[in-house]
Short mmCIF file of C-alpha atoms in Angstrom, two decimals:
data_model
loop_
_atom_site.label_atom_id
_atom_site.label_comp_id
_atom_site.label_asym_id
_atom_site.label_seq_id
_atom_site.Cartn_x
_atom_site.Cartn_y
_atom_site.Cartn_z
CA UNK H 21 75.31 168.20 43.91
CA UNK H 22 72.93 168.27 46.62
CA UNK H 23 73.23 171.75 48.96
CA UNK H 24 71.58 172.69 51.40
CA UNK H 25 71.45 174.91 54.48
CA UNK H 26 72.95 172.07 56.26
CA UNK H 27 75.55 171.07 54.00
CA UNK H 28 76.30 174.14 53.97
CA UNK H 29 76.14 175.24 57.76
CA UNK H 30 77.62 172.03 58.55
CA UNK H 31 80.56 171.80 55.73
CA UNK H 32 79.51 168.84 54.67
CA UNK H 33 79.29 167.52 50.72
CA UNK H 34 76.40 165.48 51.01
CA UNK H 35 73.25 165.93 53.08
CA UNK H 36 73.48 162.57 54.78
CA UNK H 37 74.13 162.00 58.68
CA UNK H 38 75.06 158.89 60.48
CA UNK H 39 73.18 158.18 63.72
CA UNK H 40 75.29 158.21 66.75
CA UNK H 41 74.31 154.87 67.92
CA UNK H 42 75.10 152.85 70.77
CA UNK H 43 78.11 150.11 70.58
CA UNK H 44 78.43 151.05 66.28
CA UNK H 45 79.22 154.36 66.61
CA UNK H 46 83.11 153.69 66.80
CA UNK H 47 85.83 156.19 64.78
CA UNK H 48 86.32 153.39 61.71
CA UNK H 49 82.67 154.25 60.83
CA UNK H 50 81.99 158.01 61.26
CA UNK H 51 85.33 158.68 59.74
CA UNK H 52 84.31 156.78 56.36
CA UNK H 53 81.06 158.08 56.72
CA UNK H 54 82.51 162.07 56.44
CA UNK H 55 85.31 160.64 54.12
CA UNK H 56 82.35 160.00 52.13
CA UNK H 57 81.05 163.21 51.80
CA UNK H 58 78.58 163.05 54.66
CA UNK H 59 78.63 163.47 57.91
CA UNK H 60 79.99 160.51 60.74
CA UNK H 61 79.16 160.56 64.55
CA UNK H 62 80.93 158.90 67.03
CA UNK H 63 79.01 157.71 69.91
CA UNK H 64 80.12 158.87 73.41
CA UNK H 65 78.69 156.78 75.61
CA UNK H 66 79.97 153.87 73.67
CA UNK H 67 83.48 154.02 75.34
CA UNK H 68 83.21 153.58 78.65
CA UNK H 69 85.31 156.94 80.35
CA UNK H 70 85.95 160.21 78.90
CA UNK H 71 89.42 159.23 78.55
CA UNK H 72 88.37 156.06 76.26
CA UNK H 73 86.32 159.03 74.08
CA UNK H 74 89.60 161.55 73.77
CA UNK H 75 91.38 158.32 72.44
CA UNK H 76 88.23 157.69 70.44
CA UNK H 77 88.25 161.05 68.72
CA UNK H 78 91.95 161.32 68.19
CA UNK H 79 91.45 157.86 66.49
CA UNK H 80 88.70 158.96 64.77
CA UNK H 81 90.74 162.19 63.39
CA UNK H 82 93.72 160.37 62.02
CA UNK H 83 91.55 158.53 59.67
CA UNK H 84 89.31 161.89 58.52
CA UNK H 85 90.07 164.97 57.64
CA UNK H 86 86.51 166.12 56.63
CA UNK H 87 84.06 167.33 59.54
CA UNK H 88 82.60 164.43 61.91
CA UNK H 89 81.22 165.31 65.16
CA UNK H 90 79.99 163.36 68.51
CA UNK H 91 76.93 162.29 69.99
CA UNK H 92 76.19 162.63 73.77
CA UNK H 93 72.81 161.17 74.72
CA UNK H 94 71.29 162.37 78.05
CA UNK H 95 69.27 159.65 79.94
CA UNK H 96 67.48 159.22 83.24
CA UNK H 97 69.19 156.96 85.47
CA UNK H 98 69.81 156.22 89.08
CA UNK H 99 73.70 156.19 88.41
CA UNK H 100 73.90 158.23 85.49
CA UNK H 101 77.03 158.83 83.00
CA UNK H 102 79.40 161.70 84.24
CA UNK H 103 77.73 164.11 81.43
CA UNK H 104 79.68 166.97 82.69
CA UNK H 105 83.12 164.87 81.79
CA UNK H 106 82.41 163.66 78.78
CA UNK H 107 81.44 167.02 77.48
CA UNK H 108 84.84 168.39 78.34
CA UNK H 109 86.64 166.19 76.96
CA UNK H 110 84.33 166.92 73.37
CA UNK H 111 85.23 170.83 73.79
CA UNK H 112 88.69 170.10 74.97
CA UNK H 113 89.48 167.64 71.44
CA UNK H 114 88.30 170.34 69.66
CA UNK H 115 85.55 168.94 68.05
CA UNK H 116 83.34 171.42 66.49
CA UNK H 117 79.99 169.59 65.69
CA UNK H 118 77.73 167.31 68.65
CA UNK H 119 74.24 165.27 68.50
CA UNK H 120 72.51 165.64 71.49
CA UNK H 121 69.53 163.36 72.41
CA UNK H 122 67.46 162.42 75.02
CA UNK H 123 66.69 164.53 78.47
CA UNK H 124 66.82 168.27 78.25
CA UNK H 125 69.95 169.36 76.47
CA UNK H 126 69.68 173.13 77.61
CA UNK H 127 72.83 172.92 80.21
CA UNK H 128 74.96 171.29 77.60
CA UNK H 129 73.99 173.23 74.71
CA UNK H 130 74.73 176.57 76.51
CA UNK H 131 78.33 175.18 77.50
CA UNK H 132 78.94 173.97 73.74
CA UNK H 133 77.88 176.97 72.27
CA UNK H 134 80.35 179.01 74.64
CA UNK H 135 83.21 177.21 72.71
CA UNK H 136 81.72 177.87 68.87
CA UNK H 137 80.33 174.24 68.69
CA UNK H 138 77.45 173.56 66.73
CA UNK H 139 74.55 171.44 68.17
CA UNK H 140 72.34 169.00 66.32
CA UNK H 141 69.14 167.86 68.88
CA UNK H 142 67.55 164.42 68.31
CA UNK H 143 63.92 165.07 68.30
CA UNK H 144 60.69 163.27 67.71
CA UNK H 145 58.07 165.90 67.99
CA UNK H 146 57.58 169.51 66.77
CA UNK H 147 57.10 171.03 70.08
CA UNK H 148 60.25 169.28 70.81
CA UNK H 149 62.09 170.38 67.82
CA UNK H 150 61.00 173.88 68.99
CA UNK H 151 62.45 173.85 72.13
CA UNK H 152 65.51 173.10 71.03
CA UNK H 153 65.10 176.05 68.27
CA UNK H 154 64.56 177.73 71.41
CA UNK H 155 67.60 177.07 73.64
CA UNK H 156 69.60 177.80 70.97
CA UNK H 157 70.36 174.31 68.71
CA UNK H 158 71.79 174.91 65.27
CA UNK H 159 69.49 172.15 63.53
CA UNK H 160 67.36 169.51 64.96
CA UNK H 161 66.95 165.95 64.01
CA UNK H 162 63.51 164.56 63.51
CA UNK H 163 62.95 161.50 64.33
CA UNK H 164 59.69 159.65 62.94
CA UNK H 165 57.67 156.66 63.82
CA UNK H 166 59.61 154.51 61.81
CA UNK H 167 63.03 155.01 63.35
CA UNK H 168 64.95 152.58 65.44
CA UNK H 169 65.14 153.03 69.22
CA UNK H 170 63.01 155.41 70.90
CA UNK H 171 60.66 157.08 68.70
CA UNK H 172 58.30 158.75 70.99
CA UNK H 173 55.11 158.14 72.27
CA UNK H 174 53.10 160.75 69.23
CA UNK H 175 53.32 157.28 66.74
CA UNK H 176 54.01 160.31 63.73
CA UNK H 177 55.52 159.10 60.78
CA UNK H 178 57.80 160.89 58.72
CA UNK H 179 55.27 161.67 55.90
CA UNK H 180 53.53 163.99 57.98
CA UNK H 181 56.30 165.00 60.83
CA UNK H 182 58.72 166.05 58.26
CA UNK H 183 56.56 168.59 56.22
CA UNK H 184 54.99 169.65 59.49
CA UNK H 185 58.38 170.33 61.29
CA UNK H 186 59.28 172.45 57.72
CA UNK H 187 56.50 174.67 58.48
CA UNK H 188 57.38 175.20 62.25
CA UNK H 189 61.17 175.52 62.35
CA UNK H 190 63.63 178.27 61.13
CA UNK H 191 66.99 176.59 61.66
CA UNK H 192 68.06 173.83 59.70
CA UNK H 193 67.09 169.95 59.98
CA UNK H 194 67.72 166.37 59.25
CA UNK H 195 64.73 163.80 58.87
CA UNK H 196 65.15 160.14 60.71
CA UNK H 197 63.44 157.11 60.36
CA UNK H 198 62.65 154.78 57.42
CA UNK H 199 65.81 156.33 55.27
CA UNK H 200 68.01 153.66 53.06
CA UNK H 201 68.46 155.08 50.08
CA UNK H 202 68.54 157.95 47.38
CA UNK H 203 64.79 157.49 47.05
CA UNK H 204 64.04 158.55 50.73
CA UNK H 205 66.89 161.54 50.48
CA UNK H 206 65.06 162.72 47.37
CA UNK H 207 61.58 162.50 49.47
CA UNK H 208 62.80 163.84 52.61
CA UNK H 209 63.81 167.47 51.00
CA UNK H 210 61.00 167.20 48.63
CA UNK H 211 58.98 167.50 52.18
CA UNK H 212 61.01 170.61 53.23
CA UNK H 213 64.12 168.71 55.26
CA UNK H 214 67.68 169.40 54.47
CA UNK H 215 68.83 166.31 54.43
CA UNK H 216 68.26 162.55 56.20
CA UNK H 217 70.10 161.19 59.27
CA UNK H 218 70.03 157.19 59.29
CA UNK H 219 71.46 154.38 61.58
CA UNK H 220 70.18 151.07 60.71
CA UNK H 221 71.35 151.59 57.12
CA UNK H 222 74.70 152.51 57.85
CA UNK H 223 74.75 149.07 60.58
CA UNK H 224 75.32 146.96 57.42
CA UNK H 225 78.10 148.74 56.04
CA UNK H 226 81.79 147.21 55.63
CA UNK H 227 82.84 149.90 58.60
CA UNK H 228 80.37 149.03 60.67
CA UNK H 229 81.80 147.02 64.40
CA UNK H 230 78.72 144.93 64.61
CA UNK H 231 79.57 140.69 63.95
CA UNK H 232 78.41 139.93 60.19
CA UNK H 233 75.91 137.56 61.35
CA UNK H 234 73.89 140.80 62.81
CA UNK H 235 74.59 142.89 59.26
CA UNK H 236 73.30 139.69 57.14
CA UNK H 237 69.95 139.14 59.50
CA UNK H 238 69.77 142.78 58.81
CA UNK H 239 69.26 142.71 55.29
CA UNK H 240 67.40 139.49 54.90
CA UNK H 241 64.83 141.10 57.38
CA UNK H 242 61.34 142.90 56.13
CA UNK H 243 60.17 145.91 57.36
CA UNK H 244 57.58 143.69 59.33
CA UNK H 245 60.45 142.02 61.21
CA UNK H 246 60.50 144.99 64.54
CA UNK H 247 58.98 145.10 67.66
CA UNK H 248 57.68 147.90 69.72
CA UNK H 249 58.72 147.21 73.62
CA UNK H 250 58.05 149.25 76.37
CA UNK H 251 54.77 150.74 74.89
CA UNK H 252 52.74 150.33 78.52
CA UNK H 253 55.41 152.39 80.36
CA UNK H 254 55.47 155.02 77.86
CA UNK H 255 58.71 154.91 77.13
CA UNK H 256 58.81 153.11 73.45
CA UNK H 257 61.42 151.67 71.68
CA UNK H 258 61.40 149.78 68.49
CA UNK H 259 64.27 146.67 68.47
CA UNK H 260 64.20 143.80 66.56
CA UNK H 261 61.61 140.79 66.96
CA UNK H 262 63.16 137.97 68.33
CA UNK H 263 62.38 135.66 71.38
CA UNK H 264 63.13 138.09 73.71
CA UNK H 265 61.30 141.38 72.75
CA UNK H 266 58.18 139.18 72.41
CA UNK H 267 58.94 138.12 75.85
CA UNK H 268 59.24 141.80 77.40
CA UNK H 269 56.28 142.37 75.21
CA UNK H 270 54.67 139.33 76.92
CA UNK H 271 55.30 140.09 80.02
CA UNK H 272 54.47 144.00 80.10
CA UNK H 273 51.09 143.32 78.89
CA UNK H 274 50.67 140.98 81.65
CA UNK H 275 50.94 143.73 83.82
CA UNK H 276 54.16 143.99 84.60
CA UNK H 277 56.38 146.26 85.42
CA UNK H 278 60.33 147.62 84.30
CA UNK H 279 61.76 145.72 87.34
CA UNK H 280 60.66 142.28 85.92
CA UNK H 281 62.05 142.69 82.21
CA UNK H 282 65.11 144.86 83.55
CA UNK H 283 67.67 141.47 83.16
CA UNK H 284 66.23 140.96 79.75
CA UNK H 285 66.83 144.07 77.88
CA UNK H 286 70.23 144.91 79.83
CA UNK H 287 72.40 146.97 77.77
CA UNK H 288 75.23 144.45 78.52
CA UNK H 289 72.82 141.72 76.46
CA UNK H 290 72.22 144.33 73.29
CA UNK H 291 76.16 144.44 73.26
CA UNK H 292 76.74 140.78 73.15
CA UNK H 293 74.52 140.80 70.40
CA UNK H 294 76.76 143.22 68.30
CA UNK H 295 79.91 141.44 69.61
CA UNK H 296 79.07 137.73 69.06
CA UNK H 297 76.42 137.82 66.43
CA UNK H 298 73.66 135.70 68.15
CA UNK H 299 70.56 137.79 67.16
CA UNK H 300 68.23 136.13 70.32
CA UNK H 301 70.95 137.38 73.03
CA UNK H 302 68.97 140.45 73.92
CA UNK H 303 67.38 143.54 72.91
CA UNK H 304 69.26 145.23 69.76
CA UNK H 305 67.36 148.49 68.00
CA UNK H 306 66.84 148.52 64.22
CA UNK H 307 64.55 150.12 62.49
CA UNK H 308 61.85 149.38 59.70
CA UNK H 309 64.16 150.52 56.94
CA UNK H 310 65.93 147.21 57.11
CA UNK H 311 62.87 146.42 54.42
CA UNK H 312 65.02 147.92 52.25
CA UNK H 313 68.56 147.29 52.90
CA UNK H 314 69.91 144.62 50.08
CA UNK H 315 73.73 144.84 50.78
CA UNK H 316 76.47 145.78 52.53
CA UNK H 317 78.43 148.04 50.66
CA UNK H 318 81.58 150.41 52.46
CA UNK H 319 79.88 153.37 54.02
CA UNK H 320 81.39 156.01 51.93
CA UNK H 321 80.38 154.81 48.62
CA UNK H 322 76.92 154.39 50.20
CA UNK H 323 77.12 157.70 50.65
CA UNK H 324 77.91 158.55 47.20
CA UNK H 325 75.59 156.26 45.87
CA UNK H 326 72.17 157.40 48.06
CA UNK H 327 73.39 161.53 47.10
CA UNK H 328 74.02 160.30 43.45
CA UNK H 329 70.35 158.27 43.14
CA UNK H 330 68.48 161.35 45.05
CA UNK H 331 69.74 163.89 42.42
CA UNK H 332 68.54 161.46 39.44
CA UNK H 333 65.52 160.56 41.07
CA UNK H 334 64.53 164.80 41.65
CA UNK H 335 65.72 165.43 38.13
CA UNK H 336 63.92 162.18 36.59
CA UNK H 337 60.79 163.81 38.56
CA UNK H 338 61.51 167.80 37.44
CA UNK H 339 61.77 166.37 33.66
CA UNK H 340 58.47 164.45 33.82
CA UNK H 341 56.15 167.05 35.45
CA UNK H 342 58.04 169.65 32.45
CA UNK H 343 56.62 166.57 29.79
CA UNK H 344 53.44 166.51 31.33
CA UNK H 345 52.63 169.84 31.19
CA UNK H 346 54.15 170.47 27.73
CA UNK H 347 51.48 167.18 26.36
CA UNK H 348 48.98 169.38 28.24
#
């Protein structure tokens, strides 16, 4: 078995996290995701009160007994979310683990960690990850280049973020981005993580509430098949390529601006997409590890499977560098 400081910080079996993401990050999924071994997230923001999000995790806790926790993204907005609610209802169920992401965390780690709650922080930079070291985060996620929604604006990939945040950090953390199977666990804590955190893999799994139509263009999609919007207001995200990124694409580099692409990459569009299973309805994120996504297996034997081929695969690799030095 695979341990680590964060399997073993976080009582987890496996050192594999599920992405709290938007509209999939429902209790059916994060509770086979921990049933599995790792470690599921619901999505707050997902249901639509804080009341929706007690039901959520009291849904979510009938099917689980294993550790699962909740993620609470913080965003800029002229009407934004009523944080401040939705975080007391998280301490309130009792839940004992919570993602962050997003704007400064620093007011709602301090209130977590008041109530023994560990904190995971979505990063995509080392000076980020830092901070949140700083304010007092239990582990960071690290979120290359390669991952789905926002990835930053430092265009880092994994290769080099991951053994760069190793030798800055002194808690725990999780690498994001490009992960899909054992091969990419095995890499990840070859490069000094403690284990991988993925979304787009774990959107074509059985559990998963996005329409099949969305999980089969999924994995008959190549890691070519993203698009990078919102690059010329500095706030990137990478969603899938379809007639309607390349339109906000189109437009932006015409020189315009966030007010004329707003009704295209609504949030109410990206659900419809999930919901219906029409793939041009709007904006939906997904990363470039669809390239290697092949099926659609239930998301705790995926789990199994990717912490099963990672131990081979560091093994396979530990017995040929002992052959190759014994023939030398």
């Amino acid at each position: 078995m695979l341990r680590t400081r964060f399997t073993e910080e976080f009582g987890i079996e496996h050192p594999i996290v599920q992405g709290g993401m938007m509209w999939v990050g429902r209790a059916e999924l994060a509770a086979a995701v921990s049933n599995g071994g790792g470690l599921g997230i619901i999505t707050a923001l997902t249901q639509p009160t804080p009341a929706d999000l007690a039901e959520e995790i009291e849904r979510c806790r009938a099917l689980t007994d294993k550790p699962f926790g909740v993620n609470l993204t913080l965003t800029l907005s002229i009407n934004p979310p009523p944080y401040a609610e939705y975080r007391q209802v998280i301490i309130d169920s009792g839940v004992k683990i919570v993602e962050t992401a997003g704007s400064d965390p620093t007011v709602h780690v301090e209130h977590f960690k008041e109530h023994d709650i560990k904190v995971i922080h979505k990063c995509t930079s080392v000076r980020h990850a830092l901070k949140a070291q700083r304010i007092g985060a239990d582990a960071v996620s690290i979120d290359g280049f390669e991952a789905a929604g926002h990835p930053g604006e430092d265009d880092v990939p994994g290769l080099v973020l991951i053994p760069a945040s190793a030798d800055a950090l002194d808690i725990p953390f999780i690498a994001s981005g490009g992960f899909a199977d054992g091969r990419g666990l095995a890499a990840a804590l070859t490069l000094g993580a403690d284990g991988i955190n993925m979304g787009t893999r774990f959107m074509c799994t059985a559990e998963s509430p996005i329409h099949e139509n969305i999980k089969q263009q999924i994995v008959g999609a190549s890691e070519l098949d993203t698009q990078l919007i919102f690059r010329q207001l500095r706030n990137t995200m990478r969603a899938a390529k379809n007639s309607v990124s390349e339109e906000v694409v189109d437009i932006l580099n015409k020189g315009g601006r966030f007010k004329d692409v707003k009704d295209l990459v609504a949030g109410t569009r990206g659900r419809k997409v999930y919901e219906n299973g029409d793939p041009e309805a709007g904006i939906w994120t997904v990363g470039v590890a669809q390239g290697l996504i092949r099926d659609i297996p239930p998301a705790g034997e995926l789990v199994r499977r990717i912490a099963w081929d990672a131990e081979e695969k560091l093994l396979s690799l530990t017995h040929k560098i002992t052959d190759s030095v014994s023939v030398s």
